GROMACS .gro file of C-alpha atoms in nm:
model
  369
    1MET     CA    1  -2.566  -6.578   0.956
    2HIS     CA    2  -2.266  -6.639   1.245
    3ARG     CA    3  -2.036  -6.564   0.947
    4LEU     CA    4  -2.187  -6.250   0.894
    5ASN     CA    5  -2.195  -6.157   1.271
    6ALA     CA    6  -1.832  -6.305   1.330
    7LEU     CA    7  -1.709  -6.018   1.076
    8GLY     CA    8  -1.955  -5.739   1.145
    9ILE     CA    9  -2.112  -5.724   0.775
   10THR     CA   10  -2.511  -5.666   0.779
   11THR     CA   11  -2.745  -5.766   0.518
   12THR     CA   12  -2.753  -5.422   0.393
   13GLU     CA   13  -2.395  -5.462   0.314
   14VAL     CA   14  -2.429  -5.768   0.117
   15PHE     CA   15  -2.730  -5.638  -0.075
   16ASP     CA   16  -2.544  -5.311  -0.142
   17ALA     CA   17  -2.248  -5.522  -0.280
   18LEU     CA   18  -2.446  -5.737  -0.484
   19GLU     CA   19  -2.636  -5.448  -0.627
   20LYS     CA   20  -2.317  -5.235  -0.719
   21ASN     CA   21  -2.141  -5.523  -0.910
   22ASN     CA   22  -2.427  -5.630  -1.155
   23SER     CA   23  -2.491  -5.389  -1.434
   24ILE     CA   24  -2.419  -5.218  -1.751
   25ALA     CA   25  -2.340  -4.891  -1.865
   26GLY     CA   26  -2.301  -4.684  -2.174
   27GLY     CA   27  -2.018  -4.420  -2.184
   28GLY     CA   28  -2.079  -4.203  -2.498
   29TYR     CA   29  -1.870  -4.269  -2.753
   30ILE     CA   30  -1.503  -4.206  -2.900
   31GLU     CA   31  -1.434  -4.064  -3.274
   32LYS     CA   32  -1.139  -4.251  -3.451
   33SER     CA   33  -1.066  -4.277  -3.789
   34ASN     CA   34  -1.406  -4.125  -3.916
   35GLN     CA   35  -1.584  -4.384  -3.702
   36ALA     CA   36  -1.773  -4.365  -3.379
   37TYR     CA   37  -1.639  -4.604  -3.094
   38PHE     CA   38  -1.938  -4.668  -2.842
   39ILE     CA   39  -1.787  -4.703  -2.504
   40ARG     CA   40  -2.009  -4.972  -2.324
   41GLY     CA   41  -1.923  -5.097  -1.961
   42GLU     CA   42  -2.003  -5.460  -1.914
   43GLY     CA   43  -2.012  -5.558  -1.526
   44LEU     CA   44  -2.322  -5.802  -1.558
   45VAL     CA   45  -2.239  -6.140  -1.356
   46LYS     CA   46  -2.277  -6.453  -1.577
   47GLY     CA   47  -2.330  -6.718  -1.294
   48PRO     CA   48  -2.275  -6.809  -0.939
   49SER     CA   49  -1.905  -6.799  -0.954
   50ASP     CA   50  -1.935  -6.445  -1.061
   51ILE     CA   51  -2.122  -6.362  -0.774
   52GLU     CA   52  -1.906  -6.542  -0.524
   53GLN     CA   53  -1.603  -6.338  -0.640
   54ILE     CA   54  -1.778  -5.976  -0.571
   55VAL     CA   55  -1.616  -5.807  -0.254
   56VAL     CA   56  -1.839  -5.679   0.023
   57LYS     CA   57  -1.589  -5.497   0.227
   58THR     CA   58  -1.220  -5.478   0.301
   59ILE     CA   59  -1.142  -5.583   0.675
   60ALA     CA   60  -0.749  -5.511   0.764
   61ARG     CA   61  -0.662  -5.446   0.434
   62LYS     CA   62  -0.796  -5.842   0.290
   63PRO     CA   63  -1.088  -5.832   0.064
   64VAL     CA   64  -1.418  -6.021   0.203
   65TYR     CA   65  -1.592  -6.215  -0.073
   66ILE     CA   66  -1.954  -6.306  -0.077
   67ARG     CA   67  -1.799  -6.655  -0.128
   68ASP     CA   68  -1.663  -6.606   0.238
   69ILE     CA   69  -1.984  -6.517   0.384
   70ALA     CA   70  -2.270  -6.697   0.188
   71ASP     CA   71  -2.344  -6.970   0.010
   72VAL     CA   72  -2.446  -6.894  -0.389
   73GLN     CA   73  -2.687  -7.144  -0.497
   74LEU     CA   74  -2.992  -7.240  -0.711
   75GLY     CA   75  -3.327  -7.209  -0.548
   76SER     CA   76  -3.691  -7.140  -0.529
   77ALA     CA   77  -3.925  -6.872  -0.457
   78ASN     CA   78  -4.142  -6.882  -0.126
   79ARG     CA   79  -4.402  -7.144  -0.150
   80PHE     CA   80  -4.764  -7.065  -0.077
   81GLY     CA   81  -4.950  -7.340  -0.198
   82ALA     CA   82  -4.922  -7.680  -0.355
   83ILE     CA   83  -5.116  -7.941  -0.609
   84THR     CA   84  -5.161  -8.339  -0.498
   85ALA     CA   85  -5.350  -8.590  -0.696
   86ASN     CA   86  -5.488  -8.932  -0.630
   87GLY     CA   87  -5.321  -8.954  -0.293
   88GLU     CA   88  -4.985  -9.000  -0.519
   89GLY     CA   89  -4.798  -8.671  -0.409
   90GLU     CA   90  -4.697  -8.344  -0.545
   91LYS     CA   91  -4.793  -8.266  -0.962
   92VAL     CA   92  -4.790  -7.977  -1.162
   93LEU     CA   93  -5.117  -7.795  -1.256
   94GLY     CA   94  -5.170  -7.609  -1.573
   95GLN     CA   95  -5.445  -7.386  -1.643
   96ILE     CA   96  -5.572  -7.310  -1.984
   97MET     CA   97  -5.721  -6.963  -2.076
   98MET     CA   98  -5.949  -6.989  -2.363
   99LEU     CA   99  -5.993  -6.683  -2.556
  100LYS     CA  100  -6.344  -6.527  -2.593
  101GLY     CA  101  -6.526  -6.633  -2.901
  102ALA     CA  102  -6.305  -6.966  -2.922
  103ASN     CA  103  -6.436  -7.280  -2.998
  104SER     CA  104  -6.442  -7.493  -2.684
  105ASN     CA  105  -6.416  -7.821  -2.864
  106GLU     CA  106  -6.150  -7.724  -3.072
  107VAL     CA  107  -5.942  -7.561  -2.786
  108ILE     CA  108  -5.983  -7.893  -2.590
  109THR     CA  109  -5.854  -8.120  -2.882
  110ASN     CA  110  -5.558  -7.870  -2.954
  111VAL     CA  111  -5.488  -7.884  -2.571
  112LYS     CA  112  -5.453  -8.302  -2.559
  113LYS     CA  113  -5.255  -8.321  -2.852
  114ARG     CA  114  -5.014  -8.068  -2.733
  115VAL     CA  115  -4.987  -8.231  -2.384
  116ALA     CA  116  -4.929  -8.560  -2.638
  117GLU     CA  117  -4.615  -8.393  -2.793
  118ILE     CA  118  -4.453  -8.246  -2.431
  119SER     CA  119  -4.502  -8.590  -2.297
  120GLU     CA  120  -4.291  -8.734  -2.531
  121SER     CA  121  -4.015  -8.485  -2.474
  122LEU     CA  122  -4.042  -8.550  -2.109
  123PRO     CA  123  -3.773  -8.750  -1.908
  124PRO     CA  124  -3.868  -9.149  -1.853
  125GLU     CA  125  -3.932  -9.095  -1.463
  126VAL     CA  126  -4.210  -8.802  -1.528
  127TRP     CA  127  -4.536  -8.934  -1.684
  128ALA     CA  128  -4.925  -8.881  -1.659
  129VAL     CA  129  -5.159  -9.039  -1.446
  130ASN     CA  130  -5.515  -9.068  -1.507
  131SER     CA  131  -5.654  -9.320  -1.229
  132SER     CA  132  -5.692  -9.313  -0.871
  133PRO     CA  133  -5.539  -9.523  -0.610
  134PRO     CA  134  -5.696  -9.828  -0.535
  135LEU     CA  135  -5.815  -9.748  -0.187
  136THR     CA  136  -6.030  -9.479  -0.314
  137LYS     CA  137  -6.143  -9.682  -0.577
  138ALA     CA  138  -6.251  -9.958  -0.335
  139GLU     CA  139  -6.428  -9.694  -0.084
  140PHE     CA  140  -6.569  -9.494  -0.380
  141PRO     CA  141  -6.585  -9.690  -0.714
  142GLU     CA  142  -6.783  -9.353  -0.872
  143VAL     CA  143  -6.454  -9.127  -0.835
  144ASP     CA  144  -6.205  -9.118  -1.151
  145GLN     CA  145  -5.988  -8.843  -1.029
  146VAL     CA  146  -5.899  -8.635  -0.749
  147VAL     CA  147  -5.685  -8.327  -0.752
  148THR     CA  148  -5.613  -8.092  -0.473
  149ARG     CA  149  -5.540  -7.719  -0.504
  150ILE     CA  150  -5.374  -7.584  -0.167
  151GLY     CA  151  -5.320  -7.193  -0.082
  152ALA     CA  152  -5.210  -6.960  -0.373
  153ALA     CA  153  -5.061  -7.045  -0.709
  154GLU     CA  154  -4.744  -6.911  -0.854
  155VAL     CA  155  -4.978  -6.644  -1.056
  156PRO     CA  156  -5.255  -6.575  -0.823
  157THR     CA  157  -5.552  -6.592  -1.029
  158ASP     CA  158  -5.743  -6.739  -0.737
  159PRO     CA  159  -5.590  -6.640  -0.411
  160MET     CA  160  -5.639  -6.856  -0.107
  161SER     CA  161  -5.465  -6.877   0.233
  162MET     CA  162  -5.241  -7.179   0.288
  163GLU     CA  163  -5.519  -7.351   0.502
  164GLU     CA  164  -5.775  -7.327   0.271
  165SER     CA  165  -5.801  -7.617  -0.042
  166ASP     CA  166  -6.008  -7.676  -0.369
  167VAL     CA  167  -6.066  -8.011  -0.411
  168ILE     CA  168  -6.186  -8.113  -0.742
  169ILE     CA  169  -6.347  -8.475  -0.777
  170THR     CA  170  -6.420  -8.592  -1.122
  171LEU     CA  171  -6.680  -8.874  -1.143
  172LEU     CA  172  -6.762  -9.160  -1.364
  173PRO     CA  173  -7.071  -9.178  -1.585
  174LYS     CA  174  -7.384  -9.185  -1.321
  175GLY     CA  175  -7.471  -9.543  -1.503
  176GLU     CA  176  -7.118  -9.668  -1.341
  177TRP     CA  177  -7.229  -9.557  -0.957
  178THR     CA  178  -7.262  -9.853  -0.721
  179SER     CA  179  -7.262  -9.702  -0.355
  180ALA     CA  180  -7.460  -9.418  -0.434
  181SER     CA  181  -7.766  -9.328  -0.656
  182THR     CA  182  -7.766  -8.949  -0.622
  183LYS     CA  183  -7.490  -8.660  -0.614
  184ASP     CA  184  -7.625  -8.551  -0.249
  185GLU     CA  185  -7.599  -8.916  -0.135
  186LEU     CA  186  -7.264  -8.931  -0.254
  187ALA     CA  187  -7.171  -8.590  -0.100
  188ASP     CA  188  -7.328  -8.738   0.222
  189LYS     CA  189  -7.086  -9.059   0.202
  190PHE     CA  190  -6.757  -8.808   0.126
  191LYS     CA  191  -6.848  -8.617   0.437
  192GLN     CA  192  -6.871  -8.944   0.658
  193ALA     CA  193  -6.537  -9.035   0.554
  194LEU     CA  194  -6.393  -8.703   0.598
  195SER     CA  195  -6.530  -8.626   0.929
  196ILE     CA  196  -6.233  -8.798   1.095
  197ILE     CA  197  -6.017  -8.470   1.029
  198PRO     CA  198  -6.004  -8.271   1.314
  199ASN     CA  199  -6.167  -7.908   1.275
  200ILE     CA  200  -6.227  -7.930   0.891
  201GLU     CA  201  -6.528  -7.717   0.738
  202ILE     CA  202  -6.624  -7.900   0.419
  203GLU     CA  203  -6.832  -7.718   0.134
  204PHE     CA  204  -6.938  -7.897  -0.171
  205THR     CA  205  -7.010  -7.735  -0.463
  206GLN     CA  206  -6.985  -7.704  -0.850
  207PRO     CA  207  -6.725  -7.535  -1.058
  208ILE     CA  208  -6.977  -7.294  -1.264
  209GLU     CA  209  -7.212  -7.250  -0.997
  210MET     CA  210  -6.906  -7.188  -0.743
  211ARG     CA  211  -6.830  -6.892  -0.987
  212PHE     CA  212  -7.140  -6.778  -1.031
  213ASN     CA  213  -7.220  -6.715  -0.644
  214GLU     CA  214  -6.880  -6.521  -0.618
  215LEU     CA  215  -6.960  -6.337  -0.906
  216ILE     CA  216  -7.308  -6.214  -0.767
  217THR     CA  217  -7.242  -6.190  -0.401
  218GLY     CA  218  -6.876  -6.266  -0.374
  219VAL     CA  219  -6.920  -6.568  -0.174
  220ARG     CA  220  -6.901  -6.928  -0.304
  221ALA     CA  221  -7.189  -7.035  -0.092
  222ASP     CA  222  -7.568  -7.046  -0.225
  223VAL     CA  223  -7.653  -6.830   0.110
  224ALA     CA  224  -7.448  -6.565   0.253
  225ILE     CA  225  -7.497  -6.392   0.590
  226LYS     CA  226  -7.244  -6.062   0.596
  227VAL     CA  227  -7.176  -5.918   0.925
  228PHE     CA  228  -7.003  -5.586   0.931
  229GLY     CA  229  -6.787  -5.438   1.185
  230GLU     CA  230  -6.404  -5.291   1.236
  231ASP     CA  231  -6.319  -5.523   1.546
  232LEU     CA  232  -6.202  -5.864   1.387
  233GLU     CA  233  -6.263  -6.053   1.726
  234VAL     CA  234  -6.614  -5.950   1.746
  235LEU     CA  235  -6.666  -6.052   1.401
  236ALA     CA  236  -6.535  -6.388   1.469
  237ASP     CA  237  -6.731  -6.436   1.786
  238LEU     CA  238  -7.036  -6.323   1.607
  239GLY     CA  239  -6.958  -6.565   1.313
  240ASP     CA  240  -6.933  -6.877   1.559
  241ARG     CA  241  -7.258  -6.776   1.732
  242ILE     CA  242  -7.436  -6.757   1.384
  243LYS     CA  243  -7.326  -7.102   1.297
  244THR     CA  244  -7.464  -7.237   1.611
  245LEU     CA  245  -7.777  -7.075   1.564
  246ILE     CA  246  -7.847  -7.183   1.223
  247GLN     CA  247  -7.706  -7.529   1.225
  248ASP     CA  248  -8.009  -7.712   1.331
  249VAL     CA  249  -8.209  -7.546   1.068
  250PRO     CA  250  -8.383  -7.780   0.820
  251GLY     CA  251  -8.197  -7.761   0.494
  252ALA     CA  252  -7.901  -7.586   0.606
  253GLU     CA  253  -7.571  -7.801   0.451
  254ASP     CA  254  -7.218  -7.726   0.448
  255ILE     CA  255  -7.223  -7.446   0.678
  256SER     CA  256  -6.878  -7.247   0.682
  257VAL     CA  257  -6.779  -6.944   0.856
  258ASP     CA  258  -6.474  -6.706   0.731
  259LYS     CA  259  -6.145  -6.773   0.946
  260ILE     CA  260  -6.059  -6.389   0.981
  261ASP     CA  261  -5.819  -6.473   1.287
  262GLY     CA  262  -5.584  -6.717   1.432
  263LEU     CA  263  -5.273  -6.639   1.200
  264PRO     CA  264  -4.970  -6.754   1.368
  265GLN     CA  265  -4.731  -6.439   1.373
  266LEU     CA  266  -4.387  -6.357   1.526
  267LEU     CA  267  -4.496  -5.996   1.611
  268VAL     CA  268  -4.192  -5.710   1.640
  269SER     CA  269  -4.272  -5.407   1.823
  270TYR     CA  270  -4.014  -5.153   1.783
  271ASP     CA  271  -3.906  -4.914   2.064
  272ARG     CA  272  -3.919  -4.596   1.921
  273ASN     CA  273  -3.716  -4.437   2.195
  274LYS     CA  274  -3.428  -4.663   2.114
  275ILE     CA  275  -3.453  -4.622   1.763
  276ALA     CA  276  -3.395  -4.270   1.803
  277THR     CA  277  -3.106  -4.301   2.023
  278TYR     CA  278  -2.920  -4.487   1.753
  279GLY     CA  279  -3.047  -4.270   1.468
  280LEU     CA  280  -3.202  -4.536   1.283
  281ASN     CA  281  -3.568  -4.528   1.126
  282ILE     CA  282  -3.842  -4.790   1.120
  283ALA     CA  283  -3.831  -4.820   0.715
  284ASP     CA  284  -3.467  -4.924   0.696
  285ILE     CA  285  -3.543  -5.143   0.965
  286ASN     CA  286  -3.835  -5.326   0.814
  287GLN     CA  287  -3.635  -5.356   0.490
  288VAL     CA  288  -3.364  -5.538   0.647
  289LEU     CA  289  -3.646  -5.766   0.833
  290SER     CA  290  -3.814  -5.811   0.488
  291MET     CA  291  -3.484  -5.886   0.312
  292SER     CA  292  -3.346  -6.129   0.566
  293TYR     CA  293  -3.635  -6.373   0.563
  294ALA     CA  294  -3.860  -6.274   0.293
  295GLY     CA  295  -3.607  -6.230   0.082
  296ASN     CA  296  -3.508  -5.915  -0.177
  297THR     CA  297  -3.428  -5.959  -0.544
  298VAL     CA  298  -3.104  -5.753  -0.596
  299GLY     CA  299  -3.054  -5.804  -0.961
  300GLN     CA  300  -3.094  -6.091  -1.239
  301VAL     CA  301  -2.848  -6.329  -1.449
  302PHE     CA  302  -2.928  -6.360  -1.771
  303GLU     CA  303  -2.884  -6.695  -1.978
  304GLY     CA  304  -2.988  -6.643  -2.324
  305GLU     CA  305  -3.355  -6.516  -2.358
  306ARG     CA  306  -3.414  -6.689  -1.991
  307ARG     CA  307  -3.371  -6.467  -1.664
  308PHE     CA  308  -3.313  -6.550  -1.294
  309ASP     CA  309  -3.362  -6.308  -1.017
  310ILE     CA  310  -3.059  -6.328  -0.789
  311VAL     CA  311  -3.225  -6.297  -0.422
  312ILE     CA  312  -3.046  -6.236  -0.103
  313ARG     CA  313  -3.194  -6.391   0.208
  314LEU     CA  314  -3.083  -6.563   0.513
  315PRO     CA  315  -3.019  -6.947   0.515
  316GLU     CA  316  -3.320  -7.153   0.615
  317LYS     CA  317  -3.161  -7.312   0.942
  318ASP     CA  318  -3.122  -6.912   1.036
  319ARG     CA  319  -3.496  -6.827   0.923
  320GLY     CA  320  -3.677  -7.112   1.187
  321ASP     CA  321  -3.554  -6.950   1.511
  322ILE     CA  322  -3.667  -6.656   1.675
  323ARG     CA  323  -3.305  -6.614   1.822
  324GLY     CA  324  -3.194  -6.548   1.444
  325LEU     CA  325  -3.462  -6.297   1.430
  326GLN     CA  326  -3.309  -6.108   1.755
  327ASN     CA  327  -2.977  -6.127   1.664
  328LEU     CA  328  -3.013  -5.992   1.282
  329LEU     CA  329  -2.747  -5.704   1.265
  330LEU     CA  330  -2.865  -5.335   1.177
  331ASP     CA  331  -2.593  -5.062   1.041
  332THR     CA  332  -2.618  -4.734   1.251
  333PRO     CA  333  -2.534  -4.401   1.120
  334SER     CA  334  -2.243  -4.385   1.344
  335GLY     CA  335  -2.091  -4.730   1.217
  336TYR     CA  336  -2.192  -4.949   1.497
  337LYS     CA  337  -2.365  -5.264   1.463
  338VAL     CA  338  -2.680  -5.302   1.698
  339PRO     CA  339  -2.899  -5.639   1.676
  340LEU     CA  340  -3.239  -5.624   1.613
  341GLY     CA  341  -3.335  -5.757   1.984
  342GLU     CA  342  -3.191  -5.421   2.141
  343LEU     CA  343  -3.452  -5.229   1.947
  344ALA     CA  344  -3.756  -5.447   1.948
  345THR     CA  345  -3.942  -5.677   2.148
  346ILE     CA  346  -4.031  -6.017   1.949
  347GLU     CA  347  -4.312  -6.245   2.101
  348GLN     CA  348  -4.516  -6.515   1.906
  349THR     CA  349  -4.925  -6.407   1.871
  350PHE     CA  350  -5.199  -6.450   1.661
  351GLY     CA  351  -5.345  -6.211   1.426
  352ALA     CA  352  -5.568  -6.159   1.120
  353ALA     CA  353  -5.567  -6.444   0.899
  354LYS     CA  354  -5.838  -6.293   0.644
  355ILE     CA  355  -5.964  -5.957   0.577
  356SER     CA  356  -6.244  -5.896   0.361
  357ARG     CA  357  -6.463  -5.564   0.228
  358ASP     CA  358  -6.770  -5.481   0.077
  359ASP     CA  359  -6.795  -5.089  -0.025
  360THR     CA  360  -6.467  -5.031   0.225
  361HIS     CA  361  -6.640  -5.196   0.508
  362ARG     CA  362  -6.481  -5.485   0.672
  363ARG     CA  363  -6.687  -5.788   0.714
  364MET     CA  364  -6.707  -6.141   0.798
  365VAL     CA  365  -6.936  -6.409   0.615
  366VAL     CA  366  -7.151  -6.728   0.727
  367GLY     CA  367  -7.201  -6.930   0.436
  368VAL     CA  368  -7.468  -7.199   0.362
  369ASN     CA  369  -7.582  -7.455   0.107
   0.00000   0.00000   0.00000
């Protein structure tokens, strides 16, 4: 970002340069010797080196290339989730969707065969794990495997916020249990072991049971107390009060309250008078803000049948500092550059973490098993 500001170049100019220098076009055809020669303009970039050679603008008769103001490198999309297994760090989870009418036994058998084939082609340092760590085995010998899904997957089939987790615990056959004789007893021991984690809410359920509850009421718990209203602060307060009232009811277990507020935010509040003075509009400012931090796709690089998005955004070191947000330059119609901090106030605050609705009405839920 320092290189951009030093040369007076905005992220919008970089975006426009990349967008206009990665395309193909047809130009009709030329008739020659009874043949038609079709005209094709080939301007697609082939890789990072081509991107680095793109000219953003000319200053004092000298071209400023992408390589002068940016680092072009392979990267990854923003993450909103993760998968861990057996306390051994992050893993990769694949979900198999069975077609309607298919035989589940045949599908599972074929999947296992295919996984075995894939395993043979993996590098030596990549391998599958089917056992739990010794510590888990010692404390809960009934546990066969633990997989934790945090937040939302790349394909959000079951979207969750980043502070929510699904912990999938597979158990050994009941005849091999030693520390508990029933599922409820084992669940109570799990709760006791996890009670050392502050501010955690635990809800025990089973996959099919959970899905049926969601289909029927939209809530995973067995009993759902829904509170409707427009004010999120009032809903959050009522949820906490309801939890306090029912936590001593005999048989009430796994009480959970929707976390609808408390999401940390950097709130950018625009000064409309200053924006009007500079001849800008909020839509353009929001686009620059989104492009600089979330990243915007400006085109694609093709490698055979594979395609890779070209994404423009600020480097990580600049995205982690509020001063970088304040110093973000914007183009004005008169040709001047103005920092975002001149047009808006930026403050750390807390906002809505989740908004759920039933029949278009806002609601929050207290779940009870």
